[in-house]
Amino acid sequence: MVSVRTIRDQLGYTQARLSALLGVHALTVSRWERGALFPTPEGLRLLHAVEGALALDPTLPARLRQIGSDPIRELAAILSVLHPDLAAEAVCSRADAEALLARAARATPQA
């Protein structure tokens, strides 16, 4: 996995905006970037999802900017890149989005 800072830079996000997307405190993102703290399994799963979506769709950052600061819609957009079939399902809450990302991760073969 690339660094948290690299992912954040590719998205063009501040630490606060990335923390909102990931559902963690902005200081947590700062600590991840400095290596003072390692992401939780949930944080790693979301970071891997974002990293994978960025690799598959170079237009993703622009699409996310159009969405604005709505973490649920941002997660749905990331999911739509990774698994279009799952993205068709309703994403109404952070729990819905995270459950679909977890389901998608289980369905994705590991390299």
CSV table of C-alpha atoms in Angstrom, one decimal:
chain,number,residue,atom,x,y,z
A,1,MET,CA,0.0,0.0,0.0
A,2,VAL,CA,1.2,3.5,-0.7
A,3,SER,CA,1.4,6.0,2.2
A,4,VAL,CA,-1.7,7.6,3.7
A,5,ARG,CA,-0.2,11.0,2.7
A,6,THR,CA,0.1,9.8,-1.0
A,7,ILE,CA,-3.5,8.7,-1.0
A,8,ARG,CA,-4.6,12.0,0.5
A,9,ASP,CA,-2.5,14.0,-1.9
A,10,GLN,CA,-3.9,12.1,-4.9
A,11,LEU,CA,-7.4,12.9,-3.7
A,12,GLY,CA,-6.5,16.5,-3.1
A,13,TYR,CA,-7.9,16.3,0.4
A,14,THR,CA,-7.0,17.9,3.7
A,15,GLN,CA,-6.4,15.7,6.7
A,16,ALA,CA,-9.8,16.8,8.0
A,17,ARG,CA,-11.6,15.8,4.8
A,18,LEU,CA,-9.9,12.4,4.6
A,19,SER,CA,-10.7,11.8,8.3
A,20,ALA,CA,-14.4,12.5,7.6
A,21,LEU,CA,-14.3,10.1,4.7
A,22,LEU,CA,-12.7,7.4,6.8
A,23,GLY,CA,-14.7,8.1,9.9
A,24,VAL,CA,-11.8,8.9,12.1
A,25,HIS,CA,-10.5,12.1,13.9
A,26,ALA,CA,-8.2,14.4,11.9
A,27,LEU,CA,-5.4,13.8,14.4
A,28,THR,CA,-5.6,10.1,13.7
A,29,VAL,CA,-4.9,10.8,10.0
A,30,SER,CA,-2.0,13.0,11.1
A,31,ARG,CA,-0.6,10.3,13.3
A,32,TRP,CA,-1.0,7.7,10.5
A,33,GLU,CA,1.0,10.0,8.1
A,34,ARG,CA,3.8,10.5,10.6
A,35,GLY,CA,4.0,6.8,11.5
A,36,ALA,CA,3.1,7.5,15.1
A,37,LEU,CA,0.0,5.2,14.8
A,38,PHE,CA,-1.0,2.4,12.5
A,39,PRO,CA,-4.4,2.3,10.9
A,40,THR,CA,-7.0,0.0,12.4
A,41,PRO,CA,-8.2,-2.9,10.3
A,42,GLU,CA,-11.3,-0.9,9.3
A,43,GLY,CA,-9.1,2.1,8.4
A,44,LEU,CA,-6.8,-0.1,6.4
A,45,ARG,CA,-9.7,-1.6,4.5
A,46,LEU,CA,-11.0,1.8,3.6
A,47,LEU,CA,-7.6,3.1,2.6
A,48,HIS,CA,-7.0,0.0,0.4
A,49,ALA,CA,-10.4,0.6,-1.2
A,50,VAL,CA,-9.5,4.3,-1.9
A,51,GLU,CA,-6.1,3.2,-3.2
A,52,GLY,CA,-7.7,0.6,-5.5
A,53,ALA,CA,-10.3,3.0,-6.8
A,54,LEU,CA,-7.7,5.6,-7.6
A,55,ALA,CA,-5.7,3.0,-9.5
A,56,LEU,CA,-8.7,2.0,-11.5
A,57,ASP,CA,-10.2,5.4,-12.2
A,58,PRO,CA,-7.8,8.4,-12.6
A,59,THR,CA,-10.9,10.7,-12.8
A,60,LEU,CA,-12.0,9.7,-9.3
A,61,PRO,CA,-10.6,12.8,-7.5
A,62,ALA,CA,-12.5,15.1,-9.9
A,63,ARG,CA,-15.7,13.1,-9.4
A,64,LEU,CA,-15.3,13.3,-5.6
A,65,ARG,CA,-14.7,17.1,-5.7
A,66,GLN,CA,-18.0,17.4,-7.6
A,67,ILE,CA,-19.8,15.5,-4.8
A,68,GLY,CA,-18.5,17.9,-2.1
A,69,SER,CA,-18.0,17.0,1.5
A,70,ASP,CA,-20.5,14.2,1.8
A,71,PRO,CA,-18.6,11.1,3.1
A,72,ILE,CA,-21.5,8.8,2.3
A,73,ARG,CA,-21.7,9.8,-1.3
A,74,GLU,CA,-17.9,9.7,-1.5
A,75,LEU,CA,-17.8,6.2,-0.2
A,76,ALA,CA,-20.6,5.2,-2.7
A,77,ALA,CA,-18.6,6.7,-5.6
A,78,ILE,CA,-15.5,4.8,-4.5
A,79,LEU,CA,-17.5,1.6,-4.3
A,80,SER,CA,-19.0,2.2,-7.7
A,81,VAL,CA,-15.4,2.2,-9.2
A,82,LEU,CA,-14.4,-1.0,-7.4
A,83,HIS,CA,-17.6,-3.0,-7.8
A,84,PRO,CA,-20.3,-1.5,-10.0
A,85,ASP,CA,-22.7,-4.3,-9.3
A,86,LEU,CA,-22.6,-3.6,-5.6
A,87,ALA,CA,-22.9,0.1,-6.1
A,88,ALA,CA,-26.3,-0.3,-7.5
A,89,GLU,CA,-27.5,-1.1,-3.9
A,90,ALA,CA,-28.8,1.7,-1.7
A,91,VAL,CA,-26.1,3.4,0.3
A,92,CYS,CA,-28.0,5.4,2.9
A,93,SER,CA,-25.5,5.5,5.8
A,94,ARG,CA,-21.8,5.1,6.7
A,95,ALA,CA,-22.7,1.6,8.0
A,96,ASP,CA,-24.2,0.7,4.6
A,97,ALA,CA,-21.2,1.9,2.7
A,98,GLU,CA,-18.7,0.2,5.1
A,99,ALA,CA,-20.7,-3.0,4.9
A,100,LEU,CA,-20.7,-3.0,1.1
A,101,LEU,CA,-17.0,-2.2,1.0
A,102,ALA,CA,-16.4,-5.2,3.4
A,103,ARG,CA,-18.5,-7.4,1.2
A,104,ALA,CA,-16.6,-6.2,-1.9
A,105,ALA,CA,-13.3,-6.9,-0.2
A,106,ARG,CA,-14.4,-10.5,0.6
A,107,ALA,CA,-15.5,-11.0,-3.0
A,108,THR,CA,-12.2,-9.6,-4.4
A,109,PRO,CA,-9.5,-12.3,-5.0
A,110,GLN,CA,-6.2,-11.4,-3.2
A,111,ALA,CA,-3.1,-11.2,-5.5
